[in-house]
Amino acid sequence: MSSRPPTNRRSSPYNAGKSIPSMATPRKPQEPQKMGFGGLFFILLILGGAVWLMMLVFGWGPYAAEVTATPSPTPTEALVETTDPVQVNATATLGGPTATTAPTATVTLTPTATATDEPMPFNLFGDPDTIASIIFYPNLDCNWLIIGGQVVDLKNEPVLGLTLHLFGELGGVTIDQQVLSGSATIYGESGYEFRLEGLIVNSSDTLFLQLVDTNGLPLSQAYGLQTYEDCQRNMLIIKFQQVR
């Protein structure tokens, strides 16, 4: 191992006792900026807008009157059906003459008729036949309108004593006549007949024929008839038959 004498380094005469100046200039601490008038106005403007918005949303201050309450549902008055007019009279006694107020309201409800689907016990048997009256009555003039036929039951047996009602209008003349089944045996044991003089006219559903009982209650529909201004078709043959 070799031993070398320590080397003595001499410091430079230029470094002793001297500091090397820095090229950077030290910064001075900045002073806090003071808020000017413009910044203060801006902050006040923001605060004022926030307060106005809260007043508008929550209904404070002058905006409280603008809050609209939700209307409650209006009760609906129920009308009770009655066949007689309802009149309300109010009488007030004030220690002197009696004062009577006029009726405040009059409500009249007409009952609605209830239709029935129950079938009638008698119907027409086929369509009415139109023939010349001379076949039954050779000596009768052509200016007669004759309506005849018979009434039978479910077994095609004659039914006596039921009422045939002929009604309506024909040639400007009002018709309302009744005959009983069995009163005109020329058509059979339960035959019936109507004779209308001078009413040979063309018409459709202005004259009606209906079968009713002894109390006037309908036993069939009211059938509209068709008539002709024709001597070859001045007689109608109509048969009623029981169906139930």
JSON list of N, CA and C in Angstrom, two decimals, residues 46-107:
[
{"chain": "A", "resi": 46, "resn": "ILE", "atom": "N", "xyz": [-76.08, 40.85, -7.72]},
{"chain": "A", "resi": 46, "resn": "ILE", "atom": "CA", "xyz": [-76.32, 39.40, -7.62]},
{"chain": "A", "resi": 46, "resn": "ILE", "atom": "C", "xyz": [-77.18, 39.08, -6.41]},
{"chain": "A", "resi": 47, "resn": "LEU", "atom": "N", "xyz": [-76.87, 39.70, -5.26]},
{"chain": "A", "resi": 47, "resn": "LEU", "atom": "CA", "xyz": [-77.66, 39.44, -4.06]},
{"chain": "A", "resi": 47, "resn": "LEU", "atom": "C", "xyz": [-79.11, 39.89, -4.24]},
{"chain": "A", "resi": 48, "resn": "GLY", "atom": "N", "xyz": [-79.30, 41.06, -4.87]},
{"chain": "A", "resi": 48, "resn": "GLY", "atom": "CA", "xyz": [-80.66, 41.54, -5.10]},
{"chain": "A", "resi": 48, "resn": "GLY", "atom": "C", "xyz": [-81.45, 40.61, -6.00]},
{"chain": "A", "resi": 49, "resn": "GLY", "atom": "N", "xyz": [-80.77, 40.09, -7.05]},
{"chain": "A", "resi": 49, "resn": "GLY", "atom": "CA", "xyz": [-81.47, 39.16, -7.95]},
{"chain": "A", "resi": 49, "resn": "GLY", "atom": "C", "xyz": [-81.86, 37.88, -7.24]},
{"chain": "A", "resi": 50, "resn": "ALA", "atom": "N", "xyz": [-80.97, 37.37, -6.35]},
{"chain": "A", "resi": 50, "resn": "ALA", "atom": "CA", "xyz": [-81.29, 36.14, -5.62]},
{"chain": "A", "resi": 50, "resn": "ALA", "atom": "C", "xyz": [-82.48, 36.35, -4.70]},
{"chain": "A", "resi": 51, "resn": "VAL", "atom": "N", "xyz": [-82.51, 37.51, -4.01]},
{"chain": "A", "resi": 51, "resn": "VAL", "atom": "CA", "xyz": [-83.63, 37.80, -3.12]},
{"chain": "A", "resi": 51, "resn": "VAL", "atom": "C", "xyz": [-84.93, 37.91, -3.91]},
{"chain": "A", "resi": 52, "resn": "TRP", "atom": "N", "xyz": [-84.90, 38.58, -5.07]},
{"chain": "A", "resi": 52, "resn": "TRP", "atom": "CA", "xyz": [-86.11, 38.72, -5.90]},
{"chain": "A", "resi": 52, "resn": "TRP", "atom": "C", "xyz": [-86.62, 37.37, -6.38]},
{"chain": "A", "resi": 53, "resn": "LEU", "atom": "N", "xyz": [-85.68, 36.49, -6.77]},
{"chain": "A", "resi": 53, "resn": "LEU", "atom": "CA", "xyz": [-86.08, 35.16, -7.25]},
{"chain": "A", "resi": 53, "resn": "LEU", "atom": "C", "xyz": [-86.75, 34.35, -6.15]},
{"chain": "A", "resi": 54, "resn": "MET", "atom": "N", "xyz": [-86.20, 34.42, -4.93]},
{"chain": "A", "resi": 54, "resn": "MET", "atom": "CA", "xyz": [-86.80, 33.68, -3.82]},
{"chain": "A", "resi": 54, "resn": "MET", "atom": "C", "xyz": [-88.18, 34.24, -3.48]},
{"chain": "A", "resi": 55, "resn": "MET", "atom": "N", "xyz": [-88.35, 35.57, -3.55]},
{"chain": "A", "resi": 55, "resn": "MET", "atom": "CA", "xyz": [-89.67, 36.16, -3.29]},
{"chain": "A", "resi": 55, "resn": "MET", "atom": "C", "xyz": [-90.68, 35.71, -4.33]},
{"chain": "A", "resi": 56, "resn": "LEU", "atom": "N", "xyz": [-90.24, 35.61, -5.57]},
{"chain": "A", "resi": 56, "resn": "LEU", "atom": "CA", "xyz": [-91.15, 35.20, -6.64]},
{"chain": "A", "resi": 56, "resn": "LEU", "atom": "C", "xyz": [-91.54, 33.74, -6.51]},
{"chain": "A", "resi": 57, "resn": "VAL", "atom": "N", "xyz": [-90.55, 32.88, -6.19]},
{"chain": "A", "resi": 57, "resn": "VAL", "atom": "CA", "xyz": [-90.83, 31.43, -6.10]},
{"chain": "A", "resi": 57, "resn": "VAL", "atom": "C", "xyz": [-91.69, 31.10, -4.90]},
{"chain": "A", "resi": 58, "resn": "PHE", "atom": "N", "xyz": [-91.38, 31.67, -3.73]},
{"chain": "A", "resi": 58, "resn": "PHE", "atom": "CA", "xyz": [-92.08, 31.30, -2.51]},
{"chain": "A", "resi": 58, "resn": "PHE", "atom": "C", "xyz": [-93.27, 32.22, -2.20]},
{"chain": "A", "resi": 59, "resn": "GLY", "atom": "N", "xyz": [-93.52, 33.19, -3.06]},
{"chain": "A", "resi": 59, "resn": "GLY", "atom": "CA", "xyz": [-94.68, 34.05, -2.85]},
{"chain": "A", "resi": 59, "resn": "GLY", "atom": "C", "xyz": [-94.55, 34.98, -1.68]},
{"chain": "A", "resi": 60, "resn": "TRP", "atom": "N", "xyz": [-93.35, 35.54, -1.49]},
{"chain": "A", "resi": 60, "resn": "TRP", "atom": "CA", "xyz": [-93.14, 36.47, -0.40]},
{"chain": "A", "resi": 60, "resn": "TRP", "atom": "C", "xyz": [-93.39, 37.89, -0.85]},
{"chain": "A", "resi": 61, "resn": "GLY", "atom": "N", "xyz": [-93.62, 38.76, 0.12]},
{"chain": "A", "resi": 61, "resn": "GLY", "atom": "CA", "xyz": [-93.71, 40.19, -0.16]},
{"chain": "A", "resi": 61, "resn": "GLY", "atom": "C", "xyz": [-94.86, 40.50, -1.11]},
{"chain": "A", "resi": 62, "resn": "PRO", "atom": "N", "xyz": [-94.62, 41.36, -2.10]},
{"chain": "A", "resi": 62, "resn": "PRO", "atom": "CA", "xyz": [-95.72, 41.78, -3.01]},
{"chain": "A", "resi": 62, "resn": "PRO", "atom": "C", "xyz": [-96.22, 40.65, -3.89]},
{"chain": "A", "resi": 63, "resn": "TYR", "atom": "N", "xyz": [-95.50, 39.53, -3.96]},
{"chain": "A", "resi": 63, "resn": "TYR", "atom": "CA", "xyz": [-95.94, 38.43, -4.82]},
{"chain": "A", "resi": 63, "resn": "TYR", "atom": "C", "xyz": [-96.87, 37.47, -4.10]},
{"chain": "A", "resi": 64, "resn": "ALA", "atom": "N", "xyz": [-97.15, 37.73, -2.82]},
{"chain": "A", "resi": 64, "resn": "ALA", "atom": "CA", "xyz": [-98.03, 36.83, -2.08]},
{"chain": "A", "resi": 64, "resn": "ALA", "atom": "C", "xyz": [-99.44, 36.87, -2.63]},
{"chain": "A", "resi": 65, "resn": "ALA", "atom": "N", "xyz": [-99.91, 38.00, -3.16]},
{"chain": "A", "resi": 65, "resn": "ALA", "atom": "CA", "xyz": [-101.28, 38.11, -3.68]},
{"chain": "A", "resi": 65, "resn": "ALA", "atom": "C", "xyz": [-101.45, 37.40, -4.99]},
{"chain": "A", "resi": 66, "resn": "GLU", "atom": "N", "xyz": [-100.33, 37.06, -5.67]},
{"chain": "A", "resi": 66, "resn": "GLU", "atom": "CA", "xyz": [-100.44, 36.43, -6.97]},
{"chain": "A", "resi": 66, "resn": "GLU", "atom": "C", "xyz": [-100.59, 34.93, -6.89]},
{"chain": "A", "resi": 67, "resn": "VAL", "atom": "N", "xyz": [-100.51, 34.34, -5.69]},
{"chain": "A", "resi": 67, "resn": "VAL", "atom": "CA", "xyz": [-100.66, 32.89, -5.54]},
{"chain": "A", "resi": 67, "resn": "VAL", "atom": "C", "xyz": [-102.13, 32.55, -5.69]},
{"chain": "A", "resi": 68, "resn": "THR", "atom": "N", "xyz": [-102.44, 31.70, -6.62]},
{"chain": "A", "resi": 68, "resn": "THR", "atom": "CA", "xyz": [-103.83, 31.34, -6.92]},
{"chain": "A", "resi": 68, "resn": "THR", "atom": "C", "xyz": [-104.18, 30.05, -6.20]},
{"chain": "A", "resi": 69, "resn": "ALA", "atom": "N", "xyz": [-105.20, 30.10, -5.41]},
{"chain": "A", "resi": 69, "resn": "ALA", "atom": "CA", "xyz": [-105.62, 28.89, -4.69]},
{"chain": "A", "resi": 69, "resn": "ALA", "atom": "C", "xyz": [-106.34, 27.95, -5.65]},
{"chain": "A", "resi": 70, "resn": "THR", "atom": "N", "xyz": [-106.12, 26.66, -5.44]},
{"chain": "A", "resi": 70, "resn": "THR", "atom": "CA", "xyz": [-106.78, 25.66, -6.29]},
{"chain": "A", "resi": 70, "resn": "THR", "atom": "C", "xyz": [-108.26, 25.60, -5.94]},
{"chain": "A", "resi": 71, "resn": "PRO", "atom": "N", "xyz": [-109.14, 25.85, -6.93]},
{"chain": "A", "resi": 71, "resn": "PRO", "atom": "CA", "xyz": [-110.58, 25.86, -6.61]},
{"chain": "A", "resi": 71, "resn": "PRO", "atom": "C", "xyz": [-111.05, 24.48, -6.20]},
{"chain": "A", "resi": 72, "resn": "SER", "atom": "N", "xyz": [-111.89, 24.45, -5.18]},
{"chain": "A", "resi": 72, "resn": "SER", "atom": "CA", "xyz": [-112.47, 23.17, -4.75]},
{"chain": "A", "resi": 72, "resn": "SER", "atom": "C", "xyz": [-113.58, 22.79, -5.70]},
{"chain": "A", "resi": 73, "resn": "PRO", "atom": "N", "xyz": [-113.81, 21.48, -5.91]},
{"chain": "A", "resi": 73, "resn": "PRO", "atom": "CA", "xyz": [-114.87, 21.06, -6.84]},
{"chain": "A", "resi": 73, "resn": "PRO", "atom": "C", "xyz": [-116.24, 21.53, -6.39]},
{"chain": "A", "resi": 74, "resn": "THR", "atom": "N", "xyz": [-117.03, 21.99, -7.36]},
{"chain": "A", "resi": 74, "resn": "THR", "atom": "CA", "xyz": [-118.37, 22.49, -7.09]},
{"chain": "A", "resi": 74, "resn": "THR", "atom": "C", "xyz": [-119.33, 21.32, -6.96]},
{"chain": "A", "resi": 75, "resn": "PRO", "atom": "N", "xyz": [-120.05, 21.20, -5.88]},
{"chain": "A", "resi": 75, "resn": "PRO", "atom": "CA", "xyz": [-121.00, 20.08, -5.75]},
{"chain": "A", "resi": 75, "resn": "PRO", "atom": "C", "xyz": [-122.09, 20.18, -6.80]},
{"chain": "A", "resi": 76, "resn": "THR", "atom": "N", "xyz": [-122.47, 19.05, -7.34]},
{"chain": "A", "resi": 76, "resn": "THR", "atom": "CA", "xyz": [-123.49, 18.97, -8.38]},
{"chain": "A", "resi": 76, "resn": "THR", "atom": "C", "xyz": [-124.82, 18.60, -7.75]},
{"chain": "A", "resi": 77, "resn": "GLU", "atom": "N", "xyz": [-125.80, 19.39, -8.04]},
{"chain": "A", "resi": 77, "resn": "GLU", "atom": "CA", "xyz": [-127.12, 19.14, -7.49]},
{"chain": "A", "resi": 77, "resn": "GLU", "atom": "C", "xyz": [-127.79, 18.00, -8.25]},
{"chain": "A", "resi": 78, "resn": "ALA", "atom": "N", "xyz": [-128.26, 17.01, -7.56]},
{"chain": "A", "resi": 78, "resn": "ALA", "atom": "CA", "xyz": [-128.93, 15.86, -8.18]},
{"chain": "A", "resi": 78, "resn": "ALA", "atom": "C", "xyz": [-130.41, 16.13, -8.26]},
{"chain": "A", "resi": 79, "resn": "LEU", "atom": "N", "xyz": [-131.00, 15.86, -9.43]},
{"chain": "A", "resi": 79, "resn": "LEU", "atom": "CA", "xyz": [-132.43, 16.04, -9.65]},
{"chain": "A", "resi": 79, "resn": "LEU", "atom": "C", "xyz": [-133.14, 14.72, -9.40]},
{"chain": "A", "resi": 80, "resn": "VAL", "atom": "N", "xyz": [-134.18, 14.75, -8.60]},
{"chain": "A", "resi": 80, "resn": "VAL", "atom": "CA", "xyz": [-134.97, 13.54, -8.32]},
{"chain": "A", "resi": 80, "resn": "VAL", "atom": "C", "xyz": [-136.14, 13.53, -9.26]},
{"chain": "A", "resi": 81, "resn": "GLU", "atom": "N", "xyz": [-136.29, 12.41, -9.99]},
{"chain": "A", "resi": 81, "resn": "GLU", "atom": "CA", "xyz": [-137.35, 12.31, -10.99]},
{"chain": "A", "resi": 81, "resn": "GLU", "atom": "C", "xyz": [-138.70, 12.27, -10.30]},
{"chain": "A", "resi": 82, "resn": "THR", "atom": "N", "xyz": [-139.65, 13.05, -10.80]},
{"chain": "A", "resi": 82, "resn": "THR", "atom": "CA", "xyz": [-140.99, 13.06, -10.26]},
{"chain": "A", "resi": 82, "resn": "THR", "atom": "C", "xyz": [-141.97, 13.30, -11.38]},
{"chain": "A", "resi": 83, "resn": "THR", "atom": "N", "xyz": [-143.14, 12.79, -11.23]},
{"chain": "A", "resi": 83, "resn": "THR", "atom": "CA", "xyz": [-144.15, 12.96, -12.27]},
{"chain": "A", "resi": 83, "resn": "THR", "atom": "C", "xyz": [-144.93, 14.25, -12.11]},
{"chain": "A", "resi": 84, "resn": "ASP", "atom": "N", "xyz": [-144.84, 14.89, -10.96]},
{"chain": "A", "resi": 84, "resn": "ASP", "atom": "CA", "xyz": [-145.56, 16.14, -10.73]},
{"chain": "A", "resi": 84, "resn": "ASP", "atom": "C", "xyz": [-144.57, 17.29, -10.61]},
{"chain": "A", "resi": 85, "resn": "PRO", "atom": "N", "xyz": [-144.97, 18.49, -11.03]},
{"chain": "A", "resi": 85, "resn": "PRO", "atom": "CA", "xyz": [-144.08, 19.64, -10.88]},
{"chain": "A", "resi": 85, "resn": "PRO", "atom": "C", "xyz": [-143.76, 19.89, -9.41]},
{"chain": "A", "resi": 86, "resn": "VAL", "atom": "N", "xyz": [-142.55, 20.28, -9.12]},
{"chain": "A", "resi": 86, "resn": "VAL", "atom": "CA", "xyz": [-142.11, 20.59, -7.76]},
{"chain": "A", "resi": 86, "resn": "VAL", "atom": "C", "xyz": [-142.04, 22.09, -7.61]},
{"chain": "A", "resi": 87, "resn": "GLN", "atom": "N", "xyz": [-142.86, 22.64, -6.73]},
{"chain": "A", "resi": 87, "resn": "GLN", "atom": "CA", "xyz": [-142.89, 24.08, -6.51]},
{"chain": "A", "resi": 87, "resn": "GLN", "atom": "C", "xyz": [-142.49, 24.36, -5.07]},
{"chain": "A", "resi": 88, "resn": "VAL", "atom": "N", "xyz": [-141.63, 25.35, -4.89]},
{"chain": "A", "resi": 88, "resn": "VAL", "atom": "CA", "xyz": [-141.13, 25.70, -3.57]},
{"chain": "A", "resi": 88, "resn": "VAL", "atom": "C", "xyz": [-141.65, 27.08, -3.21]},
{"chain": "A", "resi": 89, "resn": "ASN", "atom": "N", "xyz": [-142.41, 27.19, -2.13]},
{"chain": "A", "resi": 89, "resn": "ASN", "atom": "CA", "xyz": [-142.94, 28.47, -1.67]},
{"chain": "A", "resi": 89, "resn": "ASN", "atom": "C", "xyz": [-142.36, 28.75, -0.29]},
{"chain": "A", "resi": 90, "resn": "ALA", "atom": "N", "xyz": [-141.76, 29.91, -0.10]},
{"chain": "A", "resi": 90, "resn": "ALA", "atom": "CA", "xyz": [-141.20, 30.29, 1.19]},
{"chain": "A", "resi": 90, "resn": "ALA", "atom": "C", "xyz": [-142.03, 31.42, 1.77]},
{"chain": "A", "resi": 91, "resn": "THR", "atom": "N", "xyz": [-142.47, 31.28, 3.04]},
{"chain": "A", "resi": 91, "resn": "THR", "atom": "CA", "xyz": [-143.29, 32.28, 3.71]},
{"chain": "A", "resi": 91, "resn": "THR", "atom": "C", "xyz": [-142.52, 32.82, 4.89]},
{"chain": "A", "resi": 92, "resn": "ALA", "atom": "N", "xyz": [-142.36, 34.15, 4.96]},
{"chain": "A", "resi": 92, "resn": "ALA", "atom": "CA", "xyz": [-141.61, 34.78, 6.06]},
{"chain": "A", "resi": 92, "resn": "ALA", "atom": "C", "xyz": [-142.55, 35.65, 6.87]},
{"chain": "A", "resi": 93, "resn": "THR", "atom": "N", "xyz": [-142.56, 35.50, 8.21]},
{"chain": "A", "resi": 93, "resn": "THR", "atom": "CA", "xyz": [-143.39, 36.29, 9.11]},
{"chain": "A", "resi": 93, "resn": "THR", "atom": "C", "xyz": [-142.49, 37.27, 9.84]},
{"chain": "A", "resi": 94, "resn": "LEU", "atom": "N", "xyz": [-142.77, 38.57, 9.70]},
{"chain": "A", "resi": 94, "resn": "LEU", "atom": "CA", "xyz": [-141.92, 39.61, 10.29]},
{"chain": "A", "resi": 94, "resn": "LEU", "atom": "C", "xyz": [-142.74, 40.49, 11.22]},
{"chain": "A", "resi": 95, "resn": "GLY", "atom": "N", "xyz": [-143.61, 39.91, 12.01]},
{"chain": "A", "resi": 95, "resn": "GLY", "atom": "CA", "xyz": [-144.38, 40.69, 12.96]},
{"chain": "A", "resi": 95, "resn": "GLY", "atom": "C", "xyz": [-145.47, 41.51, 12.32]},
{"chain": "A", "resi": 96, "resn": "GLY", "atom": "N", "xyz": [-145.72, 41.33, 11.07]},
{"chain": "A", "resi": 96, "resn": "GLY", "atom": "CA", "xyz": [-146.75, 42.07, 10.38]},
{"chain": "A", "resi": 96, "resn": "GLY", "atom": "C", "xyz": [-147.42, 41.19, 9.35]},
{"chain": "A", "resi": 97, "resn": "PRO", "atom": "N", "xyz": [-147.78, 41.75, 8.19]},
{"chain": "A", "resi": 97, "resn": "PRO", "atom": "CA", "xyz": [-148.39, 40.94, 7.14]},
{"chain": "A", "resi": 97, "resn": "PRO", "atom": "C", "xyz": [-147.43, 39.86, 6.66]},
{"chain": "A", "resi": 98, "resn": "THR", "atom": "N", "xyz": [-147.98, 38.75, 6.27]},
{"chain": "A", "resi": 98, "resn": "THR", "atom": "CA", "xyz": [-147.18, 37.62, 5.79]},
{"chain": "A", "resi": 98, "resn": "THR", "atom": "C", "xyz": [-146.74, 37.87, 4.36]},
{"chain": "A", "resi": 99, "resn": "ALA", "atom": "N", "xyz": [-145.44, 37.76, 4.14]},
{"chain": "A", "resi": 99, "resn": "ALA", "atom": "CA", "xyz": [-144.89, 37.96, 2.79]},
{"chain": "A", "resi": 99, "resn": "ALA", "atom": "C", "xyz": [-144.59, 36.60, 2.19]},
{"chain": "A", "resi": 100, "resn": "THR", "atom": "N", "xyz": [-145.11, 36.36, 1.00]},
{"chain": "A", "resi": 100, "resn": "THR", "atom": "CA", "xyz": [-144.90, 35.08, 0.31]},
{"chain": "A", "resi": 100, "resn": "THR", "atom": "C", "xyz": [-144.05, 35.32, -0.92]},
{"chain": "A", "resi": 101, "resn": "THR", "atom": "N", "xyz": [-142.93, 34.63, -0.99]},
{"chain": "A", "resi": 101, "resn": "THR", "atom": "CA", "xyz": [-142.06, 34.78, -2.17]},
{"chain": "A", "resi": 101, "resn": "THR", "atom": "C", "xyz": [-142.59, 33.95, -3.32]},
{"chain": "A", "resi": 102, "resn": "ALA", "atom": "N", "xyz": [-142.24, 34.38, -4.53]},
{"chain": "A", "resi": 102, "resn": "ALA", "atom": "CA", "xyz": [-142.65, 33.64, -5.72]},
{"chain": "A", "resi": 102, "resn": "ALA", "atom": "C", "xyz": [-141.88, 32.33, -5.80]},
{"chain": "A", "resi": 103, "resn": "PRO", "atom": "N", "xyz": [-142.42, 31.33, -6.48]},
{"chain": "A", "resi": 103, "resn": "PRO", "atom": "CA", "xyz": [-141.70, 30.05, -6.63]},
{"chain": "A", "resi": 103, "resn": "PRO", "atom": "C", "xyz": [-140.33, 30.29, -7.25]},
{"chain": "A", "resi": 104, "resn": "THR", "atom": "N", "xyz": [-139.33, 29.71, -6.64]},
{"chain": "A", "resi": 104, "resn": "THR", "atom": "CA", "xyz": [-137.97, 29.92, -7.13]},
{"chain": "A", "resi": 104, "resn": "THR", "atom": "C", "xyz": [-137.63, 29.03, -8.32]},
{"chain": "A", "resi": 105, "resn": "ALA", "atom": "N", "xyz": [-138.16, 27.83, -8.34]},
{"chain": "A", "resi": 105, "resn": "ALA", "atom": "CA", "xyz": [-137.83, 26.91, -9.43]},
{"chain": "A", "resi": 105, "resn": "ALA", "atom": "C", "xyz": [-138.92, 25.87, -9.57]},
{"chain": "A", "resi": 106, "resn": "THR", "atom": "N", "xyz": [-139.19, 25.48, -10.78]},
{"chain": "A", "resi": 106, "resn": "THR", "atom": "CA", "xyz": [-140.15, 24.41, -11.08]},
{"chain": "A", "resi": 106, "resn": "THR", "atom": "C", "xyz": [-139.48, 23.42, -11.99]},
{"chain": "A", "resi": 107, "resn": "VAL", "atom": "N", "xyz": [-139.35, 22.19, -11.52]},
{"chain": "A", "resi": 107, "resn": "VAL", "atom": "CA", "xyz": [-138.68, 21.14, -12.29]},
{"chain": "A", "resi": 107, "resn": "VAL", "atom": "C", "xyz": [-139.70, 20.07, -12.61]}
]
